Amino acid sequence: MSDLAVTPLYDLHLELGAKMVPFAGYSMPVQYPLGVMKEHLHCRADAGLFDVSHMGQVWVDGPDWDAVALGFERLVPQNVLGLADGRQRYGFFTNDAGGIEDDLMFARRGERLFVVVNAACKAEDIARMIQALGPSLTVTPVEDRALIAVQGPAAEAVLAAQVPDISTMKFMDVRNCTVDGVELWISRSGYTGEDGFEISIPEAEAERVCRALLEDPRVQPIGLGARDSLRLEAGLCLYGHDIDAGTSPVDAQLTWAIQAVRKTGGARAGGFPGAAAILDQLAHGSDRKRVGLLPQGRAPMREAVPLFDSETATDPVGIVTSGGFGPTVQAPVAMGYVPTNLSAPDTELWGEVRGKRLPVRVASLPFVPANFKR
Amino acid sequence: MKFTEEHEWLLVEGDTVTVGITEHAAEQLGDIVFVELPEAGTEVSKDEEIVVIESVKAASDILAPLDGEIIEINDTLTDAPGRINEDPQGEAWFFKMKPADMSELDSFMSEAEYKSFIS
């Protein structure tokens, strides 16, 4: 356990009675005394507070925005240049085969780019950015700030009591707010399908800010367990599970995140790793797709459950990449990959659980409608 | 009541043993969302995996504590697995069995021994 890193909120987690587990090299709260199910339901009903300080926060700087944006576009298939100041986008680093190396959020802050990457990938991501963008652009990991998320229908009201003016923010807006001399970097986004905010806080102030938020009776701390079931119901990918170096954005049904300007015929078409493969798949389709899956019984179908096109078929046609019980759906839910010709909603498949073939139906994502403030 | 190292409780009434999981086990497992019970009439061997329970976190097996025959199951749990978290040592028993050899029960822990086992 001594090899694990801790976040600036570690002591607070212990005080709140969290059960701590190793995750991406950090000791992180998997649940609090409320438990995964109630934490999940509380977040959908009121507001949840998450510690996501293990994620990587990185600045990319250069002579001006055009240089920064065009540099970053060499790594991602997104329209970075066209991002308005104070706006954020979802994106992903691709590899030469057209697979996904990590998914991320990036935001324009004046002439600078602010990037948030997954904890498990951050060392590689930073190395990738330095190698591809240096020396003309500067890549600076932020080592002295915590990152928290406040998510749920009451998130706006809860945060507005601490940080005036955030009510005017829309989904994917980013803004700096100074409260009692402390600069907060706030984005209106998250990983739950609910309205909410992610807030970067100087590490020395993080515990105080969280305590103030937790004083509001609408707020409960939420661990990684409920974070996973919330994002699964929202149909959001978990890197290393639903997407990885061997899945393309087309396989993963993430083509909505590739803007027209980077596609064939666009002003800046291609120019990212794996562009040939990805643009070809965008034109001609891929042979498999990420889909939602609804097990028809009560048994959850978890990651690695093989999928078959009949009760007796010998060879699997697909695989579950994330699965569990959906507390809001009140039934098991899953995501996985199936052949494109078996990907239509309501297609009947079979998942093998403990040696038994159980019926499962392809379903559209998300399982729970998003509640963003557009 | 007797207790196993697998965190089961066994309530002996005549030649019948009622089996469930302890409060400690239910708390460790977290919110239980799925239970699969054996069929009444099944002959089972000690340490055979006869019940599957899944919590929001993971799947676990419950082992037969003794050789014997399953004579009754608590099928109300199948539709309401959350009852196992609510009353694991009472209403939410899993099955009743007739052990082949009642003397094997002597090897299990008393409540005091189980409490020190989990502490």
Coordinates of C-alpha atoms in Angstrom, one line a residue:
Chain A
M1 CA 0.0 0.0 0.0
S2 CA 3.0 2.3 0.7
D3 CA 3.6 2.6 -3.1
L4 CA 0.2 4.2 -3.7
A5 CA -0.1 7.9 -4.2
V6 CA -2.7 9.8 -2.4
T7 CA -4.8 12.8 -3.4
P8 CA -5.1 16.1 -1.3
L9 CA -8.4 14.7 -0.1
Y10 CA -7.1 11.4 1.4
D11 CA -7.5 12.4 5.0
L12 CA -11.1 13.7 4.4
H13 CA -12.0 10.3 2.7
L14 CA -10.8 8.4 5.8
E15 CA -12.7 10.8 8.1
L16 CA -15.8 10.3 6.0
G17 CA -15.5 6.5 6.5
A18 CA -14.5 5.6 2.9
K19 CA -13.3 2.2 2.0
M20 CA -10.1 2.9 0.1
V21 CA -8.8 0.7 -2.8
P22 CA -5.8 1.0 -5.1
F23 CA -6.8 2.5 -8.5
A24 CA -4.4 3.7 -11.2
G25 CA -1.6 3.9 -8.6
Y26 CA -3.7 5.9 -6.1
S27 CA -5.4 5.0 -2.9
M28 CA -9.0 6.1 -3.8
P29 CA -12.4 5.8 -2.1
V30 CA -14.5 3.0 -3.7
Q31 CA -17.5 3.7 -1.5
Y32 CA -18.5 5.6 1.6
P33 CA -20.8 4.3 4.4
L34 CA -23.9 5.0 2.3
G35 CA -22.8 2.2 -0.1
V36 CA -22.6 2.1 -3.9
M37 CA -26.4 1.7 -4.6
K38 CA -27.5 4.7 -2.4
E39 CA -24.6 6.8 -3.5
H40 CA -25.6 6.3 -7.1
L41 CA -29.3 7.1 -6.5
H42 CA -28.4 10.1 -4.3
C43 CA -26.3 11.5 -7.2
R44 CA -29.2 11.2 -9.6
A45 CA -31.7 12.7 -7.1
D46 CA -29.6 15.5 -5.5
A47 CA -25.9 16.0 -5.8
G48 CA -22.7 13.9 -5.4
L49 CA -19.2 15.0 -4.6
F50 CA -16.4 13.1 -6.3
D51 CA -12.6 13.2 -5.8
V52 CA -11.0 12.9 -9.3
S53 CA -7.7 14.4 -8.3
H54 CA -5.9 11.3 -9.7
M55 CA -6.7 12.5 -13.2
G56 CA -4.0 14.4 -15.1
Q57 CA -4.4 18.1 -15.5
V58 CA -2.1 19.6 -18.2
W59 CA -1.4 22.9 -19.8
V60 CA -0.2 23.3 -23.4
D61 CA 1.3 26.7 -24.2
G62 CA 2.8 28.2 -27.3
P63 CA 3.3 31.5 -29.1
D64 CA -0.5 31.9 -29.7
W65 CA -3.7 29.9 -29.9
D66 CA -3.3 29.0 -33.5
A67 CA 0.1 27.4 -32.8
V68 CA -1.2 25.6 -29.7
A69 CA -4.4 24.3 -31.4
L70 CA -2.8 23.2 -34.7
G71 CA -0.1 21.5 -32.7
F72 CA -2.6 19.6 -30.6
E73 CA -4.6 18.7 -33.8
R74 CA -1.6 16.5 -34.7
L75 CA -2.5 14.2 -31.8
V76 CA -6.3 14.2 -31.9
P77 CA -9.0 14.0 -34.6
Q78 CA -11.0 16.9 -33.1
N79 CA -11.4 20.4 -34.2
V80 CA -9.2 22.2 -31.7
L81 CA -8.6 25.4 -33.7
G82 CA -12.3 26.2 -33.9
L83 CA -12.9 25.9 -30.2
A84 CA -14.2 29.2 -28.8
D85 CA -12.5 30.7 -25.7
G86 CA -14.1 29.3 -22.5
R87 CA -15.3 26.2 -24.2
Q88 CA -14.4 22.5 -23.7
R89 CA -14.6 19.5 -26.0
Y90 CA -14.3 15.7 -25.6
G91 CA -11.6 14.1 -27.6
F92 CA -9.1 11.2 -27.8
F93 CA -5.5 10.5 -28.7
T94 CA -5.3 8.0 -31.5
N95 CA -2.5 5.7 -32.6
D96 CA -1.2 4.9 -36.1
A97 CA -3.5 1.9 -36.4
G98 CA -6.5 4.1 -35.7
G99 CA -7.0 2.8 -32.1
I100 CA -7.6 5.0 -29.1
E101 CA -4.7 5.7 -26.7
D102 CA -6.7 7.6 -24.2
D103 CA -9.8 9.8 -24.1
L104 CA -9.7 13.3 -22.7
M105 CA -11.3 16.7 -22.2
F106 CA -9.6 19.8 -23.6
A107 CA -10.6 23.4 -23.1
R108 CA -9.5 26.7 -24.6
R109 CA -8.4 29.3 -22.0
G110 CA -7.4 32.4 -24.0
E111 CA -4.2 31.4 -25.9
R112 CA -3.7 28.3 -23.8
L113 CA -5.1 24.7 -23.9
F114 CA -6.1 22.9 -20.7
V115 CA -6.3 19.1 -21.0
V116 CA -7.7 16.6 -18.5
V117 CA -6.6 12.9 -19.1
N118 CA -7.2 9.6 -17.4
A119 CA -5.1 8.7 -14.3
A120 CA -4.0 5.4 -15.6
C121 CA -2.7 6.9 -18.9
K122 CA -1.4 10.3 -17.7
A123 CA 2.3 9.5 -17.7
E124 CA 2.2 8.2 -21.2
D125 CA -0.1 11.0 -22.3
I126 CA 2.3 13.7 -21.0
A127 CA 5.2 11.9 -22.7
R128 CA 3.3 11.7 -25.9
M129 CA 2.4 15.4 -25.8
I130 CA 6.0 16.5 -25.0
Q131 CA 7.4 14.3 -27.8
A132 CA 4.9 15.5 -30.4
L133 CA 4.6 19.1 -29.4
G134 CA 8.0 20.2 -28.0
P135 CA 10.0 22.2 -28.2
S136 CA 7.8 24.8 -30.0
L137 CA 4.9 24.1 -27.5
T138 CA 5.3 23.7 -23.8
V139 CA 3.5 20.9 -22.0
T140 CA 3.1 21.5 -18.2
P141 CA 1.5 19.0 -15.9
V142 CA -0.4 20.6 -13.1
E143 CA 1.0 18.9 -9.9
D144 CA -0.4 21.2 -7.2
R145 CA -4.2 21.2 -7.7
A146 CA -6.9 18.8 -6.7
L147 CA -9.8 18.0 -9.1
I148 CA -13.3 17.4 -7.8
A149 CA -16.7 16.9 -9.5
V150 CA -20.1 18.0 -8.2
Q151 CA -22.8 16.1 -10.1
G152 CA -26.5 15.8 -10.0
P153 CA -29.7 17.9 -10.5
A154 CA -28.9 19.9 -7.4
A155 CA -25.2 20.5 -8.4
E156 CA -25.9 24.0 -9.7
A157 CA -27.7 25.2 -6.6
V158 CA -25.1 23.6 -4.3
L159 CA -22.2 25.1 -6.1
A160 CA -23.9 28.5 -6.6
A161 CA -24.1 28.9 -2.8
Q162 CA -20.2 28.8 -2.7
V163 CA -19.3 30.2 -6.1
P164 CA -21.5 33.1 -7.4
D165 CA -22.3 33.4 -11.1
I166 CA -21.9 29.8 -12.1
S167 CA -25.6 29.5 -13.0
T168 CA -25.0 31.2 -16.3
M169 CA -22.5 28.5 -17.4
K170 CA -23.8 26.0 -20.0
F171 CA -22.7 22.4 -20.6
M172 CA -19.0 22.4 -21.6
D173 CA -18.4 26.0 -20.6
V174 CA -15.2 26.6 -18.6
R175 CA -14.4 29.6 -16.4
N176 CA -12.1 30.7 -13.6
C177 CA -13.8 32.0 -10.4
T178 CA -12.0 33.5 -7.5
V179 CA -13.6 32.8 -4.1
D180 CA -12.0 34.2 -0.9
G181 CA -8.8 34.7 -2.9
V182 CA -8.7 31.1 -4.2
E183 CA -8.8 30.6 -7.9
L184 CA -11.1 27.8 -9.0
W185 CA -11.0 26.4 -12.6
I186 CA -14.5 25.3 -13.3
S187 CA -16.1 23.4 -16.2
R188 CA -19.7 22.4 -16.5
S189 CA -19.2 18.8 -17.4
G190 CA -18.8 15.4 -15.8
Y191 CA -19.0 11.6 -16.1
T192 CA -22.4 10.7 -14.7
G193 CA -24.9 11.9 -17.4
E194 CA -26.1 14.4 -14.9
D195 CA -25.7 18.2 -15.0
G196 CA -22.6 19.1 -12.9
F197 CA -19.3 20.7 -12.6
E198 CA -15.6 19.7 -12.4
I199 CA -13.5 22.0 -10.3
S200 CA -9.7 22.3 -10.1
I201 CA -8.6 23.7 -6.8
P202 CA -5.2 24.5 -5.3
E203 CA -4.4 21.4 -3.2
A204 CA -4.0 23.3 0.1
E205 CA -7.6 24.6 -0.3
A206 CA -9.2 21.4 -1.6
E207 CA -10.3 20.0 1.7
R208 CA -11.8 23.3 2.9
V209 CA -13.8 23.6 -0.4
C210 CA -15.1 20.1 -0.1
R211 CA -16.1 20.5 3.5
A212 CA -18.1 23.6 2.6
L213 CA -19.8 21.6 -0.2
L214 CA -20.5 18.6 2.1
E215 CA -22.2 20.9 4.7
D216 CA -25.1 21.2 2.2
P217 CA -27.5 18.4 3.1
R218 CA -28.1 17.8 -0.6
V219 CA -24.5 16.6 -1.1
Q220 CA -23.1 13.2 -0.4
P221 CA -19.5 12.0 -1.2
I222 CA -19.5 9.4 -4.0
G223 CA -16.9 6.7 -4.5
L224 CA -15.5 5.0 -7.6
G225 CA -18.1 2.2 -7.4
A226 CA -21.1 4.5 -8.0
R227 CA -19.0 6.6 -10.4
D228 CA -18.7 3.5 -12.5
S229 CA -22.4 2.6 -12.4
L230 CA -23.4 6.2 -13.1
R231 CA -21.2 6.5 -16.2
L232 CA -22.3 3.0 -17.4
E233 CA -26.0 4.0 -17.3
A234 CA -25.0 7.2 -19.1
G235 CA -23.4 5.1 -21.8
L236 CA -20.0 6.7 -21.3
C237 CA -16.8 4.8 -22.1
L238 CA -14.3 3.8 -19.5
Y239 CA -10.8 3.8 -21.1
G240 CA -9.0 0.4 -20.9
H241 CA -12.4 -1.4 -20.9
D242 CA -14.9 0.0 -23.5
I243 CA -12.2 1.7 -25.6
D244 CA -8.5 0.9 -25.9
A245 CA -5.5 0.9 -28.3
G246 CA -7.3 -1.8 -30.4
T247 CA -10.7 -0.1 -30.7
S248 CA -11.2 2.7 -33.3
P249 CA -13.5 5.7 -32.7
V250 CA -15.8 4.2 -35.4
D251 CA -16.0 0.8 -33.6
A252 CA -16.6 2.7 -30.4
Q253 CA -19.4 4.8 -31.9
L254 CA -17.6 8.0 -31.0
T255 CA -17.7 9.5 -34.5
W256 CA -19.9 12.3 -33.1
A257 CA -16.7 13.6 -31.5
I258 CA -14.8 13.9 -34.8
Q259 CA -15.8 17.3 -36.3
A260 CA -16.4 17.7 -40.0
V261 CA -13.4 19.9 -40.5
R262 CA -11.1 16.9 -39.7
K263 CA -13.0 14.4 -41.9
T264 CA -12.5 13.7 -45.6
G265 CA -13.4 16.9 -47.5
G266 CA -12.9 19.1 -44.4
A267 CA -10.5 22.1 -44.4
R268 CA -8.1 20.2 -42.1
A269 CA -8.9 16.6 -43.0
G270 CA -6.7 14.0 -41.5
G271 CA -3.3 14.9 -40.0
F272 CA -3.8 12.9 -36.8
P273 CA -2.3 9.4 -36.0
G274 CA -4.2 6.7 -37.8
A275 CA -6.1 9.2 -40.0
A276 CA -6.0 6.9 -43.0
A277 CA -7.6 4.0 -41.1
I278 CA -10.2 6.2 -39.3
L279 CA -11.2 8.2 -42.4
D280 CA -11.6 4.9 -44.3
Q281 CA -13.8 3.5 -41.5
L282 CA -15.8 6.8 -41.4
A283 CA -16.5 6.3 -45.2
H284 CA -17.1 2.6 -45.3
G285 CA -18.1 1.6 -41.7
S286 CA -16.4 -0.9 -39.5
D287 CA -17.3 -4.5 -38.9
R288 CA -18.2 -4.1 -35.2
K289 CA -19.9 -1.6 -33.0
R290 CA -20.0 -0.7 -29.3
V291 CA -23.6 -1.1 -28.2
G292 CA -25.7 -1.1 -25.1
L293 CA -26.8 -4.5 -23.8
L294 CA -29.8 -5.3 -21.5
P295 CA -29.5 -8.8 -19.9
Q296 CA -33.1 -10.1 -19.9
G297 CA -32.8 -11.9 -16.5
R298 CA -31.6 -10.5 -13.2
A299 CA -28.0 -11.8 -13.5
P300 CA -25.5 -9.0 -14.3
M301 CA -23.2 -9.6 -17.3
R302 CA -19.9 -8.2 -16.4
E303 CA -16.7 -7.4 -18.4
A304 CA -15.4 -10.3 -20.5
V305 CA -18.7 -12.2 -20.7
P306 CA -18.7 -13.6 -24.2
L307 CA -21.7 -13.0 -26.5
F308 CA -23.2 -15.6 -28.9
D309 CA -25.8 -15.3 -31.7
S310 CA -27.6 -18.4 -30.5
E311 CA -28.0 -20.5 -27.4
T312 CA -25.9 -23.2 -28.9
A313 CA -23.3 -21.5 -31.1
T314 CA -19.8 -22.6 -30.5
D315 CA -17.9 -19.3 -31.3
P316 CA -18.7 -16.0 -29.6
V317 CA -19.6 -13.1 -31.8
G318 CA -18.9 -10.4 -29.3
I319 CA -17.9 -9.5 -25.8
V320 CA -19.1 -7.4 -22.8
T321 CA -16.6 -4.6 -22.0
S322 CA -18.5 -3.1 -19.0
G323 CA -21.4 -4.5 -17.1
G324 CA -23.1 -4.5 -13.8
F325 CA -26.3 -3.5 -12.0
G326 CA -27.9 -0.2 -12.9
P327 CA -29.4 1.2 -9.7
T328 CA -31.5 3.8 -11.6
V329 CA -32.5 1.3 -14.4
Q330 CA -33.2 -1.2 -11.5
A331 CA -31.8 -4.0 -13.7
P332 CA -28.5 -5.2 -15.0
V333 CA -27.0 -3.1 -17.8
A334 CA -23.9 -3.6 -19.9
M335 CA -21.9 -2.3 -22.9
G336 CA -19.9 -4.4 -25.4
Y337 CA -18.9 -5.0 -28.9
V338 CA -21.0 -6.9 -31.4
P339 CA -20.7 -7.4 -35.2
T340 CA -22.3 -4.5 -37.1
N341 CA -24.9 -6.8 -38.6
L342 CA -26.1 -7.7 -35.0
S343 CA -25.9 -4.2 -33.6
A344 CA -29.5 -3.1 -34.2
P345 CA -31.5 -2.3 -31.0
D346 CA -33.6 -5.3 -29.8
T347 CA -31.3 -7.9 -31.5
E348 CA -31.4 -11.0 -29.3
L349 CA -28.1 -12.4 -28.3
W350 CA -26.8 -14.8 -25.6
G351 CA -24.2 -14.1 -22.9
E352 CA -22.4 -16.9 -21.2
V353 CA -22.4 -16.5 -17.4
R354 CA -21.0 -19.2 -15.2
G355 CA -21.3 -21.7 -18.1
K356 CA -25.0 -20.8 -18.8
R357 CA -26.3 -19.0 -21.9
L358 CA -28.6 -16.2 -20.8
P359 CA -30.6 -14.0 -23.1
V360 CA -29.4 -10.4 -23.6
R361 CA -30.8 -7.7 -25.9
V362 CA -29.0 -5.0 -27.8
A363 CA -30.2 -1.6 -26.5
S364 CA -29.6 2.0 -27.5
L365 CA -27.4 4.1 -25.2
P366 CA -27.7 5.9 -22.9
F367 CA -29.8 3.7 -20.5
V368 CA -30.6 6.9 -18.5
P369 CA -31.2 10.1 -20.5
A370 CA -28.6 12.8 -20.1
N371 CA -29.6 15.7 -17.9
F372 CA -27.1 18.4 -19.2
K373 CA -27.8 22.1 -19.2
R374 CA -27.2 22.8 -22.9
Chain B
M1 CA -26.3 -20.8 16.0
K2 CA -23.0 -22.0 14.4
F3 CA -20.7 -20.1 12.0
T4 CA -18.3 -21.1 9.2
E5 CA -15.1 -19.5 8.1
E6 CA -16.9 -18.8 4.8
H7 CA -19.2 -16.4 6.8
E8 CA -22.3 -18.6 6.8
W9 CA -24.5 -19.0 9.8
L10 CA -26.2 -22.4 10.5
L11 CA -29.3 -22.7 12.6
V12 CA -29.9 -26.3 13.8
E13 CA -33.5 -27.4 14.5
G14 CA -33.8 -31.1 14.9
D15 CA -32.2 -32.8 11.9
T16 CA -32.6 -29.6 9.7
V17 CA -30.0 -26.9 9.3
T18 CA -31.0 -23.4 8.0
V19 CA -28.1 -21.6 6.2
G20 CA -27.6 -17.9 5.5
I21 CA -24.7 -15.4 5.4
T22 CA -23.7 -13.3 8.3
E23 CA -24.2 -9.6 8.8
H24 CA -20.5 -9.1 8.5
A25 CA -20.5 -10.9 5.1
A26 CA -23.5 -8.9 3.8
E27 CA -21.8 -5.7 4.8
Q28 CA -18.6 -6.6 3.1
L29 CA -20.4 -7.7 -0.1
G30 CA -22.3 -4.4 -0.4
D31 CA -25.7 -4.1 -2.0
I32 CA -26.8 -7.5 -3.3
V33 CA -28.6 -7.4 -6.7
F34 CA -28.8 -11.1 -7.7
V35 CA -29.2 -14.5 -6.1
E36 CA -29.2 -17.9 -7.7
L37 CA -30.3 -20.7 -5.3
P38 CA -30.1 -24.5 -5.8
E39 CA -33.2 -26.5 -6.3
A40 CA -34.9 -28.3 -3.4
G41 CA -34.1 -32.0 -3.5
T42 CA -30.5 -31.4 -4.7
E43 CA -27.8 -33.6 -3.1
V44 CA -24.8 -31.4 -2.3
S45 CA -21.2 -32.1 -1.1
K46 CA -19.4 -30.0 1.4
D47 CA -17.6 -27.0 -0.2
E48 CA -19.6 -27.3 -3.4
E49 CA -20.6 -23.9 -4.9
I50 CA -24.3 -24.0 -4.5
V51 CA -25.4 -20.3 -4.3
V52 CA -24.3 -17.4 -6.5
I53 CA -24.8 -13.9 -5.1
E54 CA -23.8 -10.8 -6.9
S55 CA -23.5 -7.4 -5.4
V56 CA -23.1 -4.1 -7.2
K57 CA -19.4 -4.8 -7.0
A58 CA -18.8 -8.5 -7.8
A59 CA -20.0 -12.1 -7.9
S60 CA -19.4 -14.5 -5.0
D61 CA -20.1 -18.1 -4.4
I62 CA -21.7 -19.6 -1.3
L63 CA -20.4 -23.1 -0.5
A64 CA -22.4 -26.0 0.9
P65 CA -21.2 -26.1 4.6
L66 CA -22.0 -29.9 4.9
D67 CA -22.8 -33.0 2.8
G68 CA -26.5 -33.5 2.6
E69 CA -29.7 -32.7 0.8
I70 CA -31.3 -29.3 0.1
I71 CA -34.8 -29.5 1.4
E72 CA -36.2 -26.0 1.0
I73 CA -35.0 -22.7 -0.5
N74 CA -36.0 -19.1 0.2
D75 CA -37.1 -18.2 -3.2
T76 CA -38.4 -14.8 -2.0
L77 CA -34.8 -13.7 -2.3
T78 CA -34.7 -14.1 -6.1
D79 CA -37.1 -11.2 -6.7
A80 CA -35.8 -9.2 -3.7
P81 CA -32.1 -9.8 -3.3
G82 CA -31.8 -6.6 -1.4
R83 CA -33.4 -8.3 1.6
I84 CA -30.1 -10.1 2.2
N85 CA -28.6 -6.7 3.2
E86 CA -31.6 -5.8 5.3
D87 CA -31.9 -8.9 7.4
P88 CA -29.1 -11.4 6.6
Q89 CA -29.3 -13.3 9.9
G90 CA -33.1 -13.5 10.0
E91 CA -35.7 -13.4 7.1
A92 CA -33.1 -13.6 4.4
W93 CA -32.0 -17.2 5.0
F94 CA -30.8 -19.0 1.8
F95 CA -31.8 -22.7 2.1
K96 CA -32.5 -25.5 4.6
M97 CA -30.7 -28.8 4.4
K98 CA -30.6 -32.2 6.0
P99 CA -27.0 -32.9 6.7
A100 CA -25.7 -36.5 6.1
D101 CA -23.9 -36.4 9.4
M102 CA -25.1 -34.0 12.2
S103 CA -21.9 -34.5 14.2
E104 CA -19.9 -32.5 11.5
L105 CA -21.7 -29.4 13.0
D106 CA -19.4 -29.7 16.0
S107 CA -16.5 -28.4 14.0
F108 CA -18.0 -25.0 13.4
M109 CA -17.5 -21.8 15.4
S110 CA -19.8 -20.5 18.1
E111 CA -21.0 -16.9 17.9
A112 CA -18.2 -15.7 20.3
E113 CA -15.6 -17.6 18.2
Y114 CA -16.9 -16.1 15.0
K115 CA -16.8 -12.6 16.4
S116 CA -13.2 -13.0 17.3
F117 CA -12.5 -14.6 13.9
I118 CA -13.8 -11.5 12.0
S119 CA -12.2 -8.9 14.4

